[in-house]
One Martini backbone bead per residue (centre of mass of N, CA, C, O) as a GRO file, in nm:
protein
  150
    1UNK     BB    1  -2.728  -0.041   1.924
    2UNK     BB    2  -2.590  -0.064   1.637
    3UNK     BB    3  -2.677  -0.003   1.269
    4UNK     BB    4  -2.501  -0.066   0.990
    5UNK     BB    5  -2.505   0.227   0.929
    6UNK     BB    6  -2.429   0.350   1.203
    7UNK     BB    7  -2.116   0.203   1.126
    8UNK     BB    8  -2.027   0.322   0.894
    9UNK     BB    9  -2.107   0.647   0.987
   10UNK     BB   10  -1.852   0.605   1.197
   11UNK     BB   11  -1.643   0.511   1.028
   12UNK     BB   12  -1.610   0.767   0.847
   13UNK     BB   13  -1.547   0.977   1.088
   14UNK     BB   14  -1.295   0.856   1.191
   15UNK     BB   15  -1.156   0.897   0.905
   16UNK     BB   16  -1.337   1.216   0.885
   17UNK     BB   17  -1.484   1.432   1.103
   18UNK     BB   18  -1.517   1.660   0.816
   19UNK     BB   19  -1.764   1.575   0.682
   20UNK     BB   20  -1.973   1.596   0.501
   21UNK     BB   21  -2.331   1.539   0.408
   22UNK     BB   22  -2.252   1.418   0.129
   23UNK     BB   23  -2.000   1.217   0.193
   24UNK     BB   24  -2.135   1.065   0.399
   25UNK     BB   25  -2.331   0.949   0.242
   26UNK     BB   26  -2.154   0.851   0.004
   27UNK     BB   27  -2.020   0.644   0.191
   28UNK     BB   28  -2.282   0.468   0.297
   29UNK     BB   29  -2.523   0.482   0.079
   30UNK     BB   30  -2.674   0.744   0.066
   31UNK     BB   31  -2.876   0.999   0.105
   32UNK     BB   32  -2.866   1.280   0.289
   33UNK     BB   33  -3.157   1.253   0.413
   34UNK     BB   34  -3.090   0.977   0.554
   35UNK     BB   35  -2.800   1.058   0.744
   36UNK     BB   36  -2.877   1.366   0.906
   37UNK     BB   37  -3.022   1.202   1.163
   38UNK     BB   38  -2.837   1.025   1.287
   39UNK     BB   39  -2.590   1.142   1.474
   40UNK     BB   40  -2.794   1.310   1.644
   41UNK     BB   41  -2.894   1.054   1.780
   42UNK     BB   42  -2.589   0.962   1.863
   43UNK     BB   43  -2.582   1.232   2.060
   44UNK     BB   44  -2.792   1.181   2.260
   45UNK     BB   45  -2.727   0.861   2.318
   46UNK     BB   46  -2.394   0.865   2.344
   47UNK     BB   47  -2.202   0.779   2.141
   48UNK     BB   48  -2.127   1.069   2.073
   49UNK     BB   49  -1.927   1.319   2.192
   50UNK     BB   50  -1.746   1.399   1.973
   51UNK     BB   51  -1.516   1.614   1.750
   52UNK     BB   52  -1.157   1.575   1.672
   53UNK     BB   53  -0.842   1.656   1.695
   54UNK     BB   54  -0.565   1.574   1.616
   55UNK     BB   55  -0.183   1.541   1.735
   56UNK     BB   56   0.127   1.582   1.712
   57UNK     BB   57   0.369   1.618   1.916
   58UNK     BB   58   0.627   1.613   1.787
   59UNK     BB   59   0.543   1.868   1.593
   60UNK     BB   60   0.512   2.030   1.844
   61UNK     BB   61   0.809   1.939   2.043
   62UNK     BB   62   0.737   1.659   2.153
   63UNK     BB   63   0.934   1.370   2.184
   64UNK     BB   64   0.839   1.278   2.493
   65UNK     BB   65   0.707   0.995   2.608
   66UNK     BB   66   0.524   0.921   2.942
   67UNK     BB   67   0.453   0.697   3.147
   68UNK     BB   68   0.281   0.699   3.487
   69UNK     BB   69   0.288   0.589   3.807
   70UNK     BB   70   0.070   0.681   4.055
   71UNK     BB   71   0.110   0.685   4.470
   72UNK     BB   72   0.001   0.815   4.707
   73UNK     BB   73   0.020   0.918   4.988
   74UNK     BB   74  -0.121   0.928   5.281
   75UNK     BB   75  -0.397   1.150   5.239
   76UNK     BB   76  -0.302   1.257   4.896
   77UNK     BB   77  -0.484   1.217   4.704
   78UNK     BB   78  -0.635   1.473   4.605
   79UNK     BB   79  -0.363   1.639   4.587
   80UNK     BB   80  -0.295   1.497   4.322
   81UNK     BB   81  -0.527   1.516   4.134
   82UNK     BB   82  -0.449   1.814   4.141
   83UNK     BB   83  -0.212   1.833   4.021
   84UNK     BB   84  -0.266   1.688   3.771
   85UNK     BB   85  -0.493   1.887   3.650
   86UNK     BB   86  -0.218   2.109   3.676
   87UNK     BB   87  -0.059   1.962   3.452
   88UNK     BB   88   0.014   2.005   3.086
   89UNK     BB   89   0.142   1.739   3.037
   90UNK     BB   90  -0.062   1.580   3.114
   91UNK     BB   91  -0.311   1.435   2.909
   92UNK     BB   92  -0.376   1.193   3.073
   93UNK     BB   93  -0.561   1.010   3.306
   94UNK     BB   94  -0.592   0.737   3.542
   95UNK     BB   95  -0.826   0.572   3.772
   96UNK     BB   96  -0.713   0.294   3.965
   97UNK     BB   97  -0.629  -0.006   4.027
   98UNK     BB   98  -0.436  -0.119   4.261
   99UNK     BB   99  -0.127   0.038   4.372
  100UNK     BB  100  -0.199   0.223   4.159
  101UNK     BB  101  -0.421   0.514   4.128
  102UNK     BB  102  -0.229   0.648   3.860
  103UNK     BB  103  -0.240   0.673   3.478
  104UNK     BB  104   0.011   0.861   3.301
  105UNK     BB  105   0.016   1.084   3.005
  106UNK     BB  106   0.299   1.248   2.903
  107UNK     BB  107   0.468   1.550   2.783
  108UNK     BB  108   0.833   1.616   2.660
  109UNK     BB  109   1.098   1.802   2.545
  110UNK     BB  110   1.277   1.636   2.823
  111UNK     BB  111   1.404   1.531   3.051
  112UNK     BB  112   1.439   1.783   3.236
  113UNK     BB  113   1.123   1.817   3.248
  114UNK     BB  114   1.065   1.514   3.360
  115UNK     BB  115   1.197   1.603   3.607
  116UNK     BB  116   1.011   1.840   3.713
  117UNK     BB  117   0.730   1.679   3.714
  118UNK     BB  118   0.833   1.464   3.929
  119UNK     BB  119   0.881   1.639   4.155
  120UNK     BB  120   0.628   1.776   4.215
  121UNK     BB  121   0.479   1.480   4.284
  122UNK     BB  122   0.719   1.360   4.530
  123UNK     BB  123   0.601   1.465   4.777
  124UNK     BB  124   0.326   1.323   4.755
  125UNK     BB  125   0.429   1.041   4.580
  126UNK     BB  126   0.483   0.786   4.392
  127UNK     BB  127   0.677   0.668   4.082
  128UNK     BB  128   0.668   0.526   3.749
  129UNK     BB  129   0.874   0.533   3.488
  130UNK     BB  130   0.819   0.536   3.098
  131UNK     BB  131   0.946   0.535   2.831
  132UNK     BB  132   0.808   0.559   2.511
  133UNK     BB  133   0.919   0.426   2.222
  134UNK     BB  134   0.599   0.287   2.100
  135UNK     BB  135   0.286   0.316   1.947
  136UNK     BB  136   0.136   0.057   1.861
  137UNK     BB  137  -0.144   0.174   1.975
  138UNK     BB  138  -0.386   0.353   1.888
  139UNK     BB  139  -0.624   0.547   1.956
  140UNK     BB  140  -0.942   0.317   1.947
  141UNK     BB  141  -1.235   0.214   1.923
  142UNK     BB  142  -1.457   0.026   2.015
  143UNK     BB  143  -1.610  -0.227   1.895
  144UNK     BB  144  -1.860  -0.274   1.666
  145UNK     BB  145  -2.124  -0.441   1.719
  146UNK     BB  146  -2.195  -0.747   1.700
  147UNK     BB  147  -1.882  -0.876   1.655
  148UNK     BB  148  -1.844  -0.777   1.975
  149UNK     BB  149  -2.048  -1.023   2.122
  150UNK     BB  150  -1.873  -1.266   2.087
   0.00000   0.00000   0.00000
């Protein structure tokens, strides 16, 4: 668990994750020496995976998203996560339970594109897609903290 100082610490940085260690500090209310070893103490233990960069992917020219949920056909599971790791539209993908094996989320530039994309993966799995309207919810972490085992 962390202790409210190291959850401030983390919030702090998902707000802006190049924050300096004085900003930090000041943000948190703390003097930089006392701030300066929790964030390595917290990437020691995996609390912190690392500092990320977002990106829009629509202003780099990608208006549309699709969830896509991917169903390998029999024998193909392996080829199939393997075409998925090596397709640069998909950006995420989780291996699930339930009847598809895979669902993933791509960014493409066209209809056209995304269907040149599921074209790839027809022969070897079935597909089902959604293409994304509106993302209600942005990709955020899970509740800090002790309100969180409630």
């Amino acid at each position: 668990m962390m202790d409210t100082i190291d959850q401030r610490i983390v919030e702090a940085l998902l707000a802006n994750a190049r924050l300096s260690l004085k900003d930090l500090a000041q943000a948190v209310g703390l003097s930089p020496p006392s701030v300066s070893e929790r964030p390595k103490r917290m990437e020691e233990r995996g609390q912190i995976r690392g500092y990320t960069l977002a990106l829009d992917p629509q202003a780099l020219g990608y208006p549309l998203q699709a969830i896509v949920r991917i169903r390998p056909l029999p024998g193909k599971l392996q080829a199939v996560q393997k075409l998925i790791e090596q397709t640069p539209e998909i950006c995420e993908c989780d291996k699930v339970t339930g009847e598809d094996c895979f669902v993933a989320r791509l960014f493409v530039r066209s209809i056209e594109q995304l269907d040149r994309v599921l074209d790839r993966i027809a022969d070897q799995a079935e597909t089902n897609t959604s293409v994304v309207k509106a993302q209600v919810v942005r990709r955020r972490p899970p509740p800090l903290g002790f309100a969180a085992a409630r």
